[in-house]
Amino acid sequence: MTTNLLVERLEEIGWHYTADQIDGLLEDASKNNVPYSDFLITLLSQEIEQKEKAALDKRLKKAKLPYLKSIHDFDFSFQPSIDERRVKEVLSGRYIHNGDNILLLGPPGVGKTHLAISMAFEAITNGHQALFITANDFIAECQKAEKQGLIQRIIKRYSRPELLIIDELGYFSFDELSAHTLFQIISRRYEHGAMIITSNKSYVEWGKIFGDEVLATAILDRLIHHSTTFNIKGDSYRLREKKKAGIQPAKVR
């Protein structure tokens, strides 16, 4: 009866994990003659750990990362143009607190998305809210929202998180609507909402991405003002893996 009452009380205060485990915890404590203080510390530690795990899982789900990658999985030896020390400085998360931006530029396959996801994962692990989207999906969302009269909802959604990751900027051209919507989001986030952007285009080519040199300049002005840029120059990881598998690229004739 006492145990049942204890379970009820634990569930009332939201300690569901401890409530599920209490029988085993009590039995172990009794067998090993665990002091009351140690037993209480065990209860508190396990419940806090489970709540932190649940909160992390919730932040990861909301972030919509396409997959999880740690910086420990990144092969810096294959991309010597990337300064590992600078990357680890980013992982400290100071840029988020300062509302700074991280810009990852380079050709396809050099690890831009891997780095962006690793940085985002580290931020989420440290308690920050993040949101990931590809540039192409952003364009599609803007077009759909415009038809439904919900473009302001798009602006609010992507202005809200502490960290916004936009991947693959430059693979698809923005139309006027999506370009101006992105500009409004960047303007709202300026100096207080951090961003990570990956692009296969150099800054001088961004006018073509947005179809408007003036708008591209305004966007870059806000992004670069407080930012760290990584220019990645190297071979493609995907091409390397194909070579390892014995698949050679077609020769140009």
Rosetta silent file (secondary structure, phi, psi, omega in degrees, C-alpha in Angstrom):
SEQUENCE: MTTNLLVERLEEIGWHYTADQIDGLLEDASKNNVPYSDFLITLLSQEIEQKEKAALDKRLKKAKLPYLKSIHDFDFSFQPSIDERRVKEVLSGRYIHNGDNILLLGPPGVGKTHLAISMAFEAITNGHQALFITANDFIAECQKAEKQGLIQRIIKRYSRPELLIIDELGYFSFDELSAHTLFQIISRRYEHGAMIITSNKSYVEWGKIFGDEVLATAILDRLIHHSTTFNIKGDSYRLREKKKAGIQPAKVR
SCORE:     score description
SCORE:     0.000 S_00000001
   1 L     0.000  -41.842 -179.863    0.000    0.000    0.000 S_00000001
   2 H   -62.496  -41.442 -179.929    2.848    2.354    0.913 S_00000001
   3 H   -64.683  -40.871  179.312    4.564    1.702   -2.408 S_00000001
   4 H   -61.895  -41.173  178.726    1.353    2.351   -4.326 S_00000001
   5 H   -65.824  -38.569  178.667    0.921    5.669   -2.520 S_00000001
   6 H   -63.645  -42.851  177.998    4.537    6.567   -3.293 S_00000001
   7 H   -60.919  -43.598  179.475    3.997    5.809   -6.979 S_00000001
   8 H   -60.785  -43.803 -179.135    0.891    8.009   -7.005 S_00000001
   9 H   -66.390  -40.170  178.551    2.753   10.897   -5.400 S_00000001
  10 H   -62.538  -41.780 -179.920    5.675   10.568   -7.795 S_00000001
  11 H   -69.164  -31.983  178.628    3.336   10.635  -10.782 S_00000001
  12 H   -63.459  -33.659  179.702    1.516   13.670   -9.367 S_00000001
  13 L   -94.897    7.811  175.493    4.745   15.686   -9.469 S_00000001
  14 L    84.542   14.779  178.971    5.640   14.366  -12.912 S_00000001
  15 L   -90.878   62.786 -173.676    8.330   11.923  -11.842 S_00000001
  16 H   -67.649  -38.763  179.865    7.046    9.199  -14.156 S_00000001
  17 H   -62.882  -47.085  179.785   10.413    7.544  -14.761 S_00000001
  18 H   -63.624  -37.543  178.380   11.094    7.205  -11.024 S_00000001
  19 H   -60.831  -39.069  179.503    7.538    5.955  -10.477 S_00000001
  20 H   -70.652  -28.227 -174.159    8.142    3.166  -13.001 S_00000001
  21 H  -100.869   -3.854 -167.591   11.472    2.235  -11.419 S_00000001
  22 H   -61.434  -36.860 -179.804   10.674    2.682   -7.723 S_00000001
  23 H   -59.944  -48.327 -179.933   10.114   -0.992   -6.874 S_00000001
  24 H   -66.405  -38.644  179.601   13.542   -1.992   -8.150 S_00000001
  25 H   -64.860  -41.796  178.426   15.213    1.045   -6.585 S_00000001
  26 H   -65.029  -41.861  179.816   13.683    0.306   -3.181 S_00000001
  27 H   -63.328  -45.254  179.100   14.675   -3.352   -3.398 S_00000001
  28 H   -63.509  -40.929 -179.644   18.287   -2.513   -4.318 S_00000001
  29 H   -64.920  -38.606  179.734   18.510    0.075   -1.557 S_00000001
  30 H   -68.746  -43.660 -178.885   17.198   -2.378    1.019 S_00000001
  31 H   -63.582  -39.943 -174.673   19.539   -5.202   -0.059 S_00000001
  32 L   -96.973    6.372  178.042   22.626   -2.978   -0.072 S_00000001
  33 L    52.043   48.896 -177.013   21.669   -0.985    3.019 S_00000001
  34 L   -72.500  131.887  177.613   21.968    2.283    1.083 S_00000001
  35 L   -60.734  150.646 -178.026   21.908    5.435    3.268 S_00000001
  36 H   -56.420  -41.270 -178.153   18.802    7.620    2.870 S_00000001
  37 H   -63.773  -41.985  178.897   20.838   10.515    1.478 S_00000001
  38 H   -66.277  -39.026  178.972   22.459    8.322   -1.190 S_00000001
  39 H   -62.989  -43.273  179.758   19.084    6.841   -2.100 S_00000001
  40 H   -65.180  -40.612  177.946   17.582   10.306   -2.494 S_00000001
  41 H   -61.630  -39.743  178.213   20.531   11.438   -4.637 S_00000001
  42 H   -62.378  -45.373  178.715   20.008    8.387   -6.873 S_00000001
  43 H   -59.815  -49.370 -178.411   16.321    9.212   -7.304 S_00000001
  44 H   -61.990  -45.492 -176.820   17.025   12.843   -8.095 S_00000001
  45 H   -63.232  -44.174 -178.331   19.902   12.099  -10.482 S_00000001
  46 H   -68.222  -38.915 -179.397   17.991    9.512  -12.490 S_00000001
  47 H   -68.335  -43.023  178.056   14.886   11.670  -12.779 S_00000001
  48 H   -62.128  -42.920  179.328   16.891   14.731  -13.841 S_00000001
  49 H   -60.232  -42.550 -179.807   18.808   12.645  -16.380 S_00000001
  50 H   -68.941  -38.125  178.623   15.583   11.329  -17.895 S_00000001
  51 H   -66.814  -39.431  178.078   14.011   14.783  -18.038 S_00000001
  52 H   -65.792  -38.792  177.932   17.101   16.186  -19.753 S_00000001
  53 H   -64.998  -42.805  179.029   17.042   13.316  -22.245 S_00000001
  54 H   -63.905  -39.689  179.219   13.359   13.900  -22.982 S_00000001
  55 H   -66.479  -39.862  177.546   14.003   17.623  -23.458 S_00000001
  56 H   -63.763  -44.706  178.995   16.917   16.882  -25.809 S_00000001
  57 H   -59.942  -38.428  179.789   14.793   14.456  -27.830 S_00000001
  58 H   -67.127  -42.572  178.928   12.092   17.143  -28.099 S_00000001
  59 H   -65.721  -39.176  178.783   14.584   19.779  -29.289 S_00000001
  60 H   -64.459  -41.087  179.381   16.047   17.353  -31.842 S_00000001
  61 H   -63.862  -43.186 -179.552   12.583   16.531  -33.181 S_00000001
  62 H   -67.574  -29.856 -176.519   11.697   20.212  -33.524 S_00000001
  63 H   -69.051  -26.842  178.133   15.016   20.968  -35.246 S_00000001
  64 L    60.028   38.139  174.298   14.136   18.669  -38.181 S_00000001
  65 L   -64.974  138.662 -178.405   17.764   17.734  -38.871 S_00000001
  66 L   -67.986  -25.653  175.451   17.886   15.334  -41.850 S_00000001
  67 L  -164.878  169.238 -179.976   20.291   13.094  -39.919 S_00000001
  68 L  -105.059  130.385  177.093   22.582   13.266  -36.897 S_00000001
  69 L  -138.306  134.920  175.302   26.313   13.811  -37.299 S_00000001
  70 L   -96.927  156.055  176.919   28.912   14.605  -34.677 S_00000001
  71 H   -64.474  -22.229  178.992   31.992   16.677  -35.333 S_00000001
  72 H   -68.089  -18.089  178.779   33.952   13.591  -34.260 S_00000001
  73 H   -86.050   -7.352 -175.371   32.774   11.937  -37.496 S_00000001
  74 L   -84.788  133.045 -178.589   34.311   14.671  -39.643 S_00000001
  75 L   -93.235   89.613 -179.251   37.583   13.850  -41.420 S_00000001
  76 L   -66.418  -27.061 -179.010   39.614   17.038  -41.096 S_00000001
  77 L   -66.988  -24.654 -179.965   42.650   15.339  -42.639 S_00000001
  78 L   -82.732  -21.757  179.443   40.735   14.996  -45.920 S_00000001
  79 L  -124.179   75.659 -177.973   39.842   18.707  -45.956 S_00000001
  80 L   -64.058  -14.430  179.250   43.003   20.579  -44.857 S_00000001
  81 L   -72.753  -13.193  179.664   41.453   23.898  -45.929 S_00000001
  82 L   -94.348  123.260  178.926   39.220   23.720  -42.831 S_00000001
  83 L   -81.253  107.926 -177.676   40.842   25.001  -39.662 S_00000001
  84 H   -59.448  -34.477  179.929   39.828   22.513  -36.958 S_00000001
  85 H   -63.016  -41.870  179.720   40.620   25.060  -34.250 S_00000001
  86 H   -67.024  -36.918  178.104   38.139   27.554  -35.752 S_00000001
  87 H   -64.003  -44.254 -179.322   35.476   24.858  -36.000 S_00000001
  88 H   -66.475  -29.206  174.703   35.927   23.944  -32.326 S_00000001
  89 H   -64.948  -39.632  176.824   35.620   27.620  -31.439 S_00000001
  90 H   -63.089  -40.161 -177.565   32.224   27.613  -33.166 S_00000001
  91 H   -64.002  -17.088  177.554   31.214   24.519  -31.200 S_00000001
  92 L   -65.730  -21.144  176.615   31.647   26.498  -27.984 S_00000001
  93 L    85.187    5.448 -178.893   28.340   28.169  -28.897 S_00000001
  94 H   -61.173  -34.193 -178.074   29.492   31.720  -28.304 S_00000001
  95 H   -62.917  -30.192  179.690   28.180   32.738  -31.737 S_00000001
  96 H   -69.914  -45.431  179.333   24.629   31.822  -30.679 S_00000001
  97 H   -62.477  -31.618 -178.630   24.751   34.015  -27.594 S_00000001
  98 H   -89.098   -7.783 -176.746   26.107   36.865  -29.740 S_00000001
  99 L    70.837   29.750 -179.672   23.605   36.385  -32.581 S_00000001
 100 L   -87.865  170.394 -178.208   26.431   35.770  -35.055 S_00000001
 101 E  -119.316  151.417  175.041   26.322   33.735  -38.279 S_00000001
 102 E  -117.720  123.023 -178.643   28.357   30.835  -39.636 S_00000001
 103 E  -116.478  121.000 -178.381   28.756   30.689  -43.433 S_00000001
 104 E  -111.302  110.225 -175.618   30.073   27.506  -45.023 S_00000001
 105 E  -114.620  142.526  177.458   31.053   27.947  -48.669 S_00000001
 106 L   162.254  166.854 -179.570   32.442   25.392  -51.097 S_00000001
 107 L   -67.376  168.432 -179.385   31.721   23.024  -53.977 S_00000001
 108 L   -60.108  143.413  170.562   29.383   20.030  -53.594 S_00000001
 109 L    85.527    4.404 -175.468   30.493   17.103  -51.459 S_00000001
 110 L   -91.374    0.196  174.790   33.175   18.807  -49.353 S_00000001
 111 L   106.594   14.909 -178.068   31.346   18.403  -46.032 S_00000001
 112 H   -61.852  -48.182 -178.389   29.392   21.655  -45.659 S_00000001
 113 H   -66.195  -39.876  177.410   26.160   19.986  -44.575 S_00000001
 114 H   -57.009  -47.996  179.540   28.022   17.617  -42.249 S_00000001
 115 H   -62.704  -43.591 -179.066   29.658   20.585  -40.518 S_00000001
 116 H   -61.353  -44.898 -179.775   26.375   22.503  -40.323 S_00000001
 117 H   -67.514  -38.813  178.100   24.546   19.542  -38.779 S_00000001
 118 H   -62.091  -43.795  178.457   27.423   18.887  -36.366 S_00000001
 119 H   -64.524  -41.712  179.381   27.361   22.510  -35.220 S_00000001
 120 H   -66.144  -42.482 -179.886   23.582   22.420  -34.875 S_00000001
 121 H   -61.152  -41.593  178.279   23.664   19.122  -32.977 S_00000001
 122 H   -63.261  -41.789  179.681   26.192   20.552  -30.526 S_00000001
 123 H   -64.073  -44.119  179.950   24.005   23.615  -30.005 S_00000001
 124 H   -64.196  -41.725  178.075   20.888   21.499  -29.441 S_00000001
 125 H   -59.494  -32.820 -178.844   22.777   19.256  -26.999 S_00000001
 126 L   -88.900   12.210  171.048   23.705   22.380  -25.044 S_00000001
 127 L   100.230    3.260 -177.932   20.071   23.406  -24.686 S_00000001
 128 L   -88.600  150.789  174.954   19.497   25.696  -27.672 S_00000001
 129 L   -88.628  133.143 -178.341   16.460   25.608  -29.961 S_00000001
 130 E  -136.386  161.665  177.433   17.331   25.117  -33.638 S_00000001
 131 E  -146.984  130.688 -176.888   15.555   24.647  -36.957 S_00000001
 132 E  -113.079  139.107  172.097   16.957   23.184  -40.185 S_00000001
 133 E  -155.299  146.965  173.533   15.657   23.606  -43.727 S_00000001
 134 E   -81.942  155.244  179.966   17.115   23.350  -47.214 S_00000001
 135 H   -60.178  -39.778 -178.964   16.898   26.429  -49.424 S_00000001
 136 H   -64.360  -41.607  178.158   14.770   24.521  -51.940 S_00000001
 137 H   -67.541  -33.993  177.844   12.256   23.459  -49.266 S_00000001
 138 H   -63.122  -44.938  178.213   12.164   27.039  -47.991 S_00000001
 139 H   -58.339  -45.946 -179.375   11.262   28.292  -51.484 S_00000001
 140 H   -63.148  -40.718  179.158    8.513   25.650  -51.740 S_00000001
 141 H   -63.677  -39.941  179.083    7.144   26.570  -48.303 S_00000001
 142 H   -63.436  -43.962 -179.166    7.001   30.247  -49.250 S_00000001
 143 H   -64.060  -40.809  178.556    5.119   29.508  -52.465 S_00000001
 144 H   -67.823  -42.591 -178.837    2.613   27.295  -50.624 S_00000001
 145 H   -64.935  -37.214  179.896    2.166   29.825  -47.810 S_00000001
 146 H   -62.360  -41.255  179.579    1.548   32.657  -50.275 S_00000001
 147 H   -64.826  -30.175 -177.892   -1.322   30.735  -51.861 S_00000001
 148 H   -95.214    0.054 -178.388   -2.833   30.199  -48.399 S_00000001
 149 L    69.932   31.526 -174.251   -2.229   33.769  -47.248 S_00000001
 150 L  -120.826   25.867 -175.200    0.155   32.570  -44.536 S_00000001
 151 H   -64.818  -30.971  177.793    3.480   34.132  -45.530 S_00000001
 152 H   -65.824  -29.980  177.362    3.682   36.020  -42.201 S_00000001
 153 H   -66.915  -36.829  176.989    3.519   32.670  -40.433 S_00000001
 154 H   -63.658  -44.469 -179.365    6.616   31.564  -42.377 S_00000001
 155 H   -61.776  -43.502  179.733    8.457   34.719  -41.331 S_00000001
 156 H   -66.586  -40.970 -177.193    7.562   34.191  -37.667 S_00000001
 157 H   -60.871  -43.813 -175.077    8.471   30.482  -37.752 S_00000001
 158 H   -91.354   -3.695  173.632   11.971   31.042  -39.063 S_00000001
 159 H   -90.785  -19.245 -170.264   12.606   34.177  -37.019 S_00000001
 160 L   -75.840  -49.144 -171.895   11.839   32.418  -33.725 S_00000001
 161 L   -65.163  152.755  178.636   14.543   29.736  -33.062 S_00000001
 162 L   -62.567  -33.394 -178.921   17.857   30.653  -31.480 S_00000001
 163 E  -132.866  124.469  177.120   19.650   28.974  -34.392 S_00000001
 164 E  -113.559  128.223  178.923   18.398   28.724  -37.985 S_00000001
 165 E  -112.887  121.113  175.032   20.217   26.460  -40.461 S_00000001
 166 E  -114.933  117.843 -173.593   19.631   26.972  -44.188 S_00000001
 167 E  -104.661  147.066  172.101   21.337   24.334  -46.295 S_00000001
 168 E    65.993   38.504  174.301   22.249   24.254  -49.995 S_00000001
 169 E   -69.483  123.282  179.450   21.759   27.921  -50.801 S_00000001
 170 L   116.565  -16.315  178.539   22.624   28.382  -54.446 S_00000001
 171 L   -76.680  -27.257  178.677   21.513   25.081  -55.948 S_00000001
 172 L  -132.176  142.202  179.821   18.131   26.593  -56.844 S_00000001
 173 L   -77.841  143.016  176.248   17.271   30.179  -57.715 S_00000001
 174 L   -82.583  143.314  169.373   14.902   32.103  -55.453 S_00000001
 175 L   -85.603  175.594 -175.193   11.814   33.714  -56.902 S_00000001
 176 H   -60.612  -41.053 -178.608   10.905   37.256  -55.862 S_00000001
 177 H   -62.502  -53.779 -176.428    8.556   36.109  -53.080 S_00000001
 178 H   -66.529  -34.196  178.760   10.941   33.684  -51.394 S_00000001
 179 H   -64.411  -45.908 -179.475   13.891   36.079  -51.770 S_00000001
 180 H   -72.041  -30.597  175.885   12.052   38.934  -50.042 S_00000001
 181 H   -66.397  -43.588  177.826   10.689   36.582  -47.385 S_00000001
 182 H   -62.710  -40.210  178.596   14.197   35.387  -46.579 S_00000001
 183 H   -59.533  -42.052  179.373   15.365   38.996  -46.424 S_00000001
 184 H   -64.818  -38.563  178.703   12.678   39.794  -43.852 S_00000001
 185 H   -65.507  -46.322  179.869   13.685   36.781  -41.753 S_00000001
 186 H   -63.108  -38.769  178.261   17.370   37.710  -41.874 S_00000001
 187 H   -63.849  -40.884  178.995   16.509   41.301  -40.980 S_00000001
 188 H   -67.539  -34.288 -177.306   14.499   40.178  -37.953 S_00000001
 189 H   -83.641  -12.419 -173.623   17.275   37.871  -36.815 S_00000001
 190 L   -52.113  121.054  175.476   20.003   40.456  -37.366 S_00000001
 191 L    71.052    4.929  174.376   22.346   40.693  -34.343 S_00000001
 192 L  -142.037  -12.881  178.160   20.218   38.488  -32.078 S_00000001
 193 L  -122.936  113.505 -175.789   19.344   35.278  -33.944 S_00000001
 194 E   -71.641  151.533  177.282   22.240   33.100  -35.102 S_00000001
 195 E  -137.327  148.896  168.506   22.271   31.372  -38.494 S_00000001
 196 E  -120.870  124.215 -179.024   24.287   28.681  -40.234 S_00000001
 197 E  -127.102  131.861  173.542   24.157   28.821  -44.028 S_00000001
 198 E  -109.277  142.937 -179.337   25.817   26.487  -46.511 S_00000001
 199 E  -151.814  144.932  175.785   26.280   27.478  -50.144 S_00000001
 200 L   -93.494    5.625 -178.196   28.059   26.227  -53.233 S_00000001
 201 L  -114.945  144.031  173.698   28.306   29.799  -54.537 S_00000001
 202 L   -73.656  163.860 -177.173   30.795   32.530  -53.701 S_00000001
 203 H   -58.470  -34.283 -177.804   29.411   35.824  -52.421 S_00000001
 204 H   -66.997  -15.777 -179.278   29.851   37.510  -55.815 S_00000001
 205 H   -96.338   -1.884 -175.089   27.382   34.995  -57.277 S_00000001
 206 H   -68.732  -22.462  175.697   24.590   35.595  -54.769 S_00000001
 207 H   -59.652  -37.785  178.646   22.978   38.192  -57.008 S_00000001
 208 H   -69.603  -35.578 -179.948   22.134   35.356  -59.419 S_00000001
 209 H   -60.990  -44.386 -174.962   20.705   33.236  -56.579 S_00000001
 210 H   -97.100   -4.677  178.087   18.216   35.935  -55.578 S_00000001
 211 L    67.544   18.860 -176.344   17.733   37.457  -59.013 S_00000001
 212 L  -159.893  110.707 -177.696   18.425   40.916  -57.597 S_00000001
 213 H   -63.609  -39.382 -178.901   21.881   42.379  -56.951 S_00000001
 214 H   -65.006  -45.279  179.440   20.557   45.050  -54.578 S_00000001
 215 H   -64.982  -42.993  178.983   18.638   42.529  -52.488 S_00000001
 216 H   -60.088  -40.254  178.535   21.598   40.121  -52.451 S_00000001
 217 H   -64.005  -40.903  179.361   23.848   42.937  -51.217 S_00000001
 218 H   -65.402  -40.088  178.318   21.368   43.780  -48.446 S_00000001
 219 H   -65.203  -48.649 -179.415   21.179   40.129  -47.389 S_00000001
 220 H   -62.828  -37.539 -179.708   24.949   39.709  -47.398 S_00000001
 221 H   -58.302  -41.546 -179.043   25.425   42.963  -45.515 S_00000001
 222 H   -77.371  -36.103 -178.627   23.360   41.631  -42.612 S_00000001
 223 H   -71.763  -42.356 -171.647   24.761   38.110  -42.714 S_00000001
 224 H   -82.423  -22.601 -174.482   28.446   39.013  -42.931 S_00000001
 225 H   -51.480  -47.209  175.685   28.463   41.887  -40.449 S_00000001
 226 L  -124.372   90.897 -173.386   28.786   39.481  -37.491 S_00000001
 227 E  -155.910  164.847  169.835   29.927   36.199  -38.961 S_00000001
 228 E  -123.933  125.629 -179.000   32.550   33.518  -39.428 S_00000001
 229 E  -109.190  132.921  173.585   33.101   32.271  -42.979 S_00000001
 230 E  -112.254  113.379  174.302   34.635   28.924  -43.884 S_00000001
 231 E   -95.482  107.700 -174.702   35.797   28.674  -47.512 S_00000001
 232 L   -96.080  121.511  179.658   36.205   24.956  -48.105 S_00000001
 233 L  -124.630  111.071 -178.354   38.453   23.960  -50.993 S_00000001
 234 L  -178.785 -174.491 -179.248   38.959   20.272  -51.510 S_00000001
 235 L   -80.266  164.456  179.330   37.789   17.026  -53.038 S_00000001
 236 L   -81.073  132.441  175.033   34.324   15.552  -52.669 S_00000001
 237 H   -63.336  -39.951 -178.279   33.784   13.003  -49.896 S_00000001
 238 H   -64.113  -39.310  178.114   31.191   11.279  -52.032 S_00000001
 239 H   -66.094  -37.358  177.910   33.631   10.996  -54.929 S_00000001
 240 H   -62.142  -43.051 -179.424   36.231    9.565  -52.557 S_00000001
 241 H   -65.707  -35.537  177.547   33.795    6.902  -51.367 S_00000001
 242 H   -65.696  -40.390  178.283   32.962    5.982  -54.964 S_00000001
 243 H   -63.378  -39.196  177.872   36.667    5.611  -55.744 S_00000001
 244 H   -62.414  -34.098 -179.282   37.066    3.367  -52.701 S_00000001
 245 L   -83.149    1.430  178.175   34.231    1.239  -54.044 S_00000001
 246 L    85.849   12.664  178.803   36.028    0.993  -57.388 S_00000001
 247 L   -96.579  114.079 -179.292   33.658    3.363  -59.217 S_00000001
 248 L   -94.854  139.757  177.956   35.639    5.772  -61.362 S_00000001
 249 L   -64.847  149.283 -179.793   34.126    9.057  -62.612 S_00000001
 250 L   -66.639  140.021  178.907   33.417    9.244  -66.318 S_00000001
 251 L   -81.379  137.085  178.290   36.164   10.891  -68.344 S_00000001
 252 L   -81.104  128.744 -178.706   35.272   14.057  -70.210 S_00000001
 253 L  -105.915    0.000    0.000   36.044   13.758  -73.907 S_00000001
